[in-house]
PDB file of C-alpha atoms in Angstrom:
ATOM      1  CA  UNK A   2     166.444  76.886  84.403  1.00 45.00           C
ATOM      2  CA  UNK A   3     165.982  74.685  81.387  1.00 53.00           C
ATOM      3  CA  UNK A   4     167.502  73.975  78.056  1.00 67.00           C
ATOM      4  CA  UNK A   5     165.454  76.286  75.884  1.00 75.00           C
ATOM      5  CA  UNK A   6     163.059  75.228  73.180  1.00 88.00           C
ATOM      6  CA  UNK A   7     165.703  75.706  70.477  1.00 91.00           C
ATOM      7  CA  UNK A   8     166.689  72.061  70.889  1.00 92.00           C
ATOM      8  CA  UNK A   9     163.206  70.671  70.316  1.00 94.00           C
ATOM      9  CA  UNK A  10     162.593  73.142  67.484  1.00 95.00           C
ATOM     10  CA  UNK A  11     165.852  72.058  65.838  1.00 96.00           C
ATOM     11  CA  UNK A  12     164.661  68.449  65.985  1.00 97.00           C
ATOM     12  CA  UNK A  13     161.281  69.541  64.575  1.00 97.00           C
ATOM     13  CA  UNK A  14     163.095  71.213  61.665  1.00 97.00           C
ATOM     14  CA  UNK A  15     165.173  68.127  60.895  1.00 98.00           C
ATOM     15  CA  UNK A  16     162.239  65.738  61.157  1.00 97.00           C
ATOM     16  CA  UNK A  17     160.238  67.975  58.823  1.00 96.00           C
ATOM     17  CA  UNK A  18     163.090  68.099  56.324  1.00 95.00           C
ATOM     18  CA  UNK A  19     163.097  64.326  56.135  1.00 96.00           C
ATOM     19  CA  UNK A  20     159.362  63.607  56.396  1.00 96.00           C
ATOM     20  CA  UNK A  21     158.318  66.152  53.776  1.00 94.00           C
ATOM     21  CA  UNK A  22     161.332  66.054  51.432  1.00 91.00           C
ATOM     22  CA  UNK A  23     159.413  64.296  48.636  1.00 89.00           C
ATOM     23  CA  UNK A  24     156.177  66.276  48.857  1.00 91.00           C
ATOM     24  CA  UNK A  25     157.004  69.853  49.924  1.00 90.00           C
ATOM     25  CA  UNK A  26     159.642  72.528  49.796  1.00 90.00           C
ATOM     26  CA  UNK A  27     160.713  72.503  53.400  1.00 92.00           C
ATOM     27  CA  UNK A  28     161.122  76.209  54.071  1.00 92.00           C
ATOM     28  CA  UNK A  29     161.147  78.243  57.253  1.00 92.00           C
ATOM     29  CA  UNK A  30     157.564  79.342  56.561  1.00 92.00           C
ATOM     30  CA  UNK A  31     156.467  75.728  56.069  1.00 94.00           C
ATOM     31  CA  UNK A  32     158.144  74.575  59.292  1.00 95.00           C
ATOM     32  CA  UNK A  33     156.901  77.599  61.229  1.00 95.00           C
ATOM     33  CA  UNK A  34     153.327  76.615  60.411  1.00 94.00           C
ATOM     34  CA  UNK A  35     153.957  73.140  61.808  1.00 94.00           C
ATOM     35  CA  UNK A  36     155.820  74.335  64.911  1.00 94.00           C
ATOM     36  CA  UNK A  37     153.362  77.200  65.374  1.00 93.00           C
ATOM     37  CA  UNK A  38     156.134  79.747  65.759  1.00 93.00           C
ATOM     38  CA  UNK A  39     157.603  82.698  63.912  1.00 94.00           C
ATOM     39  CA  UNK A  40     159.568  81.897  60.717  1.00 93.00           C
ATOM     40  CA  UNK A  41     162.394  84.139  61.964  1.00 95.00           C
ATOM     41  CA  UNK A  42     162.937  81.771  64.894  1.00 94.00           C
ATOM     42  CA  UNK A  43     163.019  78.845  62.459  1.00 95.00           C
ATOM     43  CA  UNK A  44     165.515  80.672  60.195  1.00 93.00           C
ATOM     44  CA  UNK A  45     167.780  81.446  63.156  1.00 94.00           C
ATOM     45  CA  UNK A  46     167.862  77.818  64.235  1.00 95.00           C
ATOM     46  CA  UNK A  47     168.290  76.673  60.627  1.00 95.00           C
ATOM     47  CA  UNK A  48     171.345  78.939  60.502  1.00 94.00           C
ATOM     48  CA  UNK A  49     172.816  77.135  63.513  1.00 95.00           C
ATOM     49  CA  UNK A  50     172.107  73.742  61.936  1.00 97.00           C
ATOM     50  CA  UNK A  51     173.699  74.884  58.680  1.00 96.00           C
ATOM     51  CA  UNK A  52     176.761  76.209  60.480  1.00 94.00           C
ATOM     52  CA  UNK A  53     177.116  72.831  62.196  1.00 94.00           C
ATOM     53  CA  UNK A  54     176.971  71.095  58.805  1.00 96.00           C
ATOM     54  CA  UNK A  55     173.730  69.244  59.518  1.00 97.00           C
ATOM     55  CA  UNK A  56     171.606  70.862  56.796  1.00 97.00           C
ATOM     56  CA  UNK A  57     172.018  72.623  53.485  1.00 94.00           C
ATOM     57  CA  UNK A  58     169.816  75.576  52.686  1.00 91.00           C
ATOM     58  CA  UNK A  59     168.954  76.203  49.044  1.00 86.00           C
ATOM     59  CA  UNK A  60     169.014  79.809  47.917  1.00 80.00           C
ATOM     60  CA  UNK A  61     165.677  81.605  47.738  1.00 71.00           C
ATOM     61  CA  UNK A  62     162.723  79.419  48.596  1.00 67.00           C
ATOM     62  CA  UNK A  63     164.401  76.135  47.743  1.00 72.00           C
ATOM     63  CA  UNK A  64     164.097  74.675  51.213  1.00 88.00           C
ATOM     64  CA  UNK A  65     166.459  72.592  53.294  1.00 94.00           C
ATOM     65  CA  UNK A  66     167.962  69.126  53.058  1.00 94.00           C
ATOM     66  CA  UNK A  67     169.936  67.006  55.490  1.00 97.00           C
ATOM     67  CA  UNK A  68     173.647  66.685  54.745  1.00 97.00           C
ATOM     68  CA  UNK A  69     173.817  63.164  56.184  1.00 97.00           C
ATOM     69  CA  UNK A  70     171.537  60.222  56.617  1.00 97.00           C
ATOM     70  CA  UNK A  71     169.228  60.440  59.640  1.00 97.00           C
ATOM     71  CA  UNK A  72     171.042  57.528  61.305  1.00 98.00           C
ATOM     72  CA  UNK A  73     174.235  59.616  61.188  1.00 98.00           C
ATOM     73  CA  UNK A  74     172.784  62.638  63.014  1.00 98.00           C
ATOM     74  CA  UNK A  75     172.744  62.057  66.754  1.00 98.00           C
ATOM     75  CA  UNK A  76     170.665  63.996  69.216  1.00 97.00           C
ATOM     76  CA  UNK A  77     173.972  65.127  70.705  1.00 95.00           C
ATOM     77  CA  UNK A  78     174.975  66.567  67.308  1.00 96.00           C
ATOM     78  CA  UNK A  79     171.746  68.569  67.265  1.00 96.00           C
ATOM     79  CA  UNK A  80     172.119  69.615  70.897  1.00 92.00           C
ATOM     80  CA  UNK A  81     175.642  70.884  70.303  1.00 91.00           C
ATOM     81  CA  UNK A  82     174.632  72.619  67.053  1.00 93.00           C
ATOM     82  CA  UNK A  83     172.143  74.875  68.787  1.00 89.00           C
ATOM     83  CA  UNK A  84     174.639  75.678  71.556  1.00 71.00           C
ATOM     84  CA  UNK A  85     172.347  75.493  74.575  1.00 64.00           C
ATOM     85  CA  UNK A  86     175.196  76.098  76.990  1.00 70.00           C
ATOM     86  CA  UNK A  87     177.492  79.048  77.367  1.00 68.00           C
ATOM     87  CA  UNK A  88     181.175  78.371  77.876  1.00 73.00           C
ATOM     88  CA  UNK A  89     180.502  74.634  77.594  1.00 76.00           C
ATOM     89  CA  UNK A  90     178.744  74.569  80.949  1.00 81.00           C
ATOM     90  CA  UNK A  91     175.147  73.510  81.274  1.00 83.00           C
ATOM     91  CA  UNK A  92     174.978  74.335  84.968  1.00 85.00           C
ATOM     92  CA  UNK A  93     175.729  77.812  86.199  1.00 84.00           C
ATOM     93  CA  UNK A  94     176.905  78.503  89.704  1.00 89.00           C
ATOM     94  CA  UNK A  95     176.025  81.745  91.435  1.00 89.00           C
ATOM     95  CA  UNK A  96     178.914  84.184  91.708  1.00 89.00           C
ATOM     96  CA  UNK A  97     180.145  86.771  94.182  1.00 91.00           C
ATOM     97  CA  UNK A  98     179.737  84.544  97.197  1.00 94.00           C
ATOM     98  CA  UNK A  99     181.413  85.440 100.448  1.00 93.00           C
ATOM     99  CA  UNK A 100     184.939  84.001 100.125  1.00 93.00           C
ATOM    100  CA  UNK A 101     185.433  83.822 103.901  1.00 95.00           C
ATOM    101  CA  UNK A 102     182.296  81.743 104.416  1.00 96.00           C
ATOM    102  CA  UNK A 103     182.896  77.970 104.559  1.00 95.00           C
ATOM    103  CA  UNK A 104     179.989  77.442 102.136  1.00 95.00           C
ATOM    104  CA  UNK A 105     180.260  80.555  99.959  1.00 95.00           C
ATOM    105  CA  UNK A 106     184.013  80.237  99.599  1.00 94.00           C
ATOM    106  CA  UNK A 107     183.786  76.626  98.433  1.00 95.00           C
ATOM    107  CA  UNK A 108     180.478  76.261  96.613  1.00 95.00           C
ATOM    108  CA  UNK A 109     181.931  76.371  93.097  1.00 93.00           C
ATOM    109  CA  UNK A 110     184.755  73.953  93.922  1.00 95.00           C
ATOM    110  CA  UNK A 111     182.448  71.378  95.448  1.00 96.00           C
ATOM    111  CA  UNK A 112     179.650  71.603  92.861  1.00 95.00           C
ATOM    112  CA  UNK A 113     181.693  71.654  89.641  1.00 93.00           C
ATOM    113  CA  UNK A 114     182.688  67.960  89.639  1.00 96.00           C
ATOM    114  CA  UNK A 115     179.095  66.825  90.160  1.00 96.00           C
ATOM    115  CA  UNK A 116     177.707  69.233  87.578  1.00 94.00           C
ATOM    116  CA  UNK A 117     180.273  68.193  84.971  1.00 93.00           C
ATOM    117  CA  UNK A 118     179.473  64.510  85.536  1.00 96.00           C
ATOM    118  CA  UNK A 119     175.755  65.172  85.146  1.00 94.00           C
ATOM    119  CA  UNK A 120     176.294  67.171  81.943  1.00 92.00           C
ATOM    120  CA  UNK A 121     178.575  64.493  80.486  1.00 93.00           C
ATOM    121  CA  UNK A 122     176.051  61.770  81.332  1.00 96.00           C
ATOM    122  CA  UNK A 123     173.286  63.676  79.570  1.00 93.00           C
ATOM    123  CA  UNK A 124     175.435  64.360  76.491  1.00 93.00           C
ATOM    124  CA  UNK A 125     176.550  60.719  76.351  1.00 96.00           C
ATOM    125  CA  UNK A 126     172.916  59.592  76.526  1.00 97.00           C
ATOM    126  CA  UNK A 127     171.939  61.975  73.708  1.00 96.00           C
ATOM    127  CA  UNK A 128     174.772  60.491  71.663  1.00 97.00           C
ATOM    128  CA  UNK A 129     173.110  57.056  71.801  1.00 98.00           C
ATOM    129  CA  UNK A 130     170.085  58.167  69.788  1.00 98.00           C
ATOM    130  CA  UNK A 131     169.717  59.621  66.330  1.00 98.00           C
ATOM    131  CA  UNK A 132     167.244  61.233  63.996  1.00 98.00           C
ATOM    132  CA  UNK A 133     166.413  57.822  62.500  1.00 98.00           C
ATOM    133  CA  UNK A 134     165.217  56.653  65.921  1.00 98.00           C
ATOM    134  CA  UNK A 135     162.830  59.589  66.073  1.00 98.00           C
ATOM    135  CA  UNK A 136     161.629  59.050  62.508  1.00 97.00           C
ATOM    136  CA  UNK A 137     160.859  55.430  63.413  1.00 97.00           C
ATOM    137  CA  UNK A 138     158.941  56.609  66.496  1.00 97.00           C
ATOM    138  CA  UNK A 139     157.040  59.083  64.359  1.00 94.00           C
ATOM    139  CA  UNK A 140     155.850  56.318  62.030  1.00 91.00           C
ATOM    140  CA  UNK A 141     154.332  54.347  64.921  1.00 88.00           C
TER     141      UNK A 141
END
């Protein structure tokens, strides 16, 4: 189980929007050629980023632009925009365990606190870094 590639593709989209804003129309087709994926996948993720207020999409083939400065877009913002978790829970716990078993009847209760702490730690860490950090890394 992993966080899917939507997260890294979303970052790819945002980096492309900033890197190529002066020289290209940053469209789903343009980004798809860089990410080597289908433009429909790019458009779907762009829709999530737009809904989260991170990008604006010009009508037709106008391309995308960031709605805020790169330093104001954290990796956590991007992570939450693409909704990698269902019901706010990164970790899933198997269901339909035997309630009368000392393990099966308690597995969810004992794991939840640890899983929530791990998820919060990851989200807090993502909140420390922003798109500007990645743009700086890209220039090196």
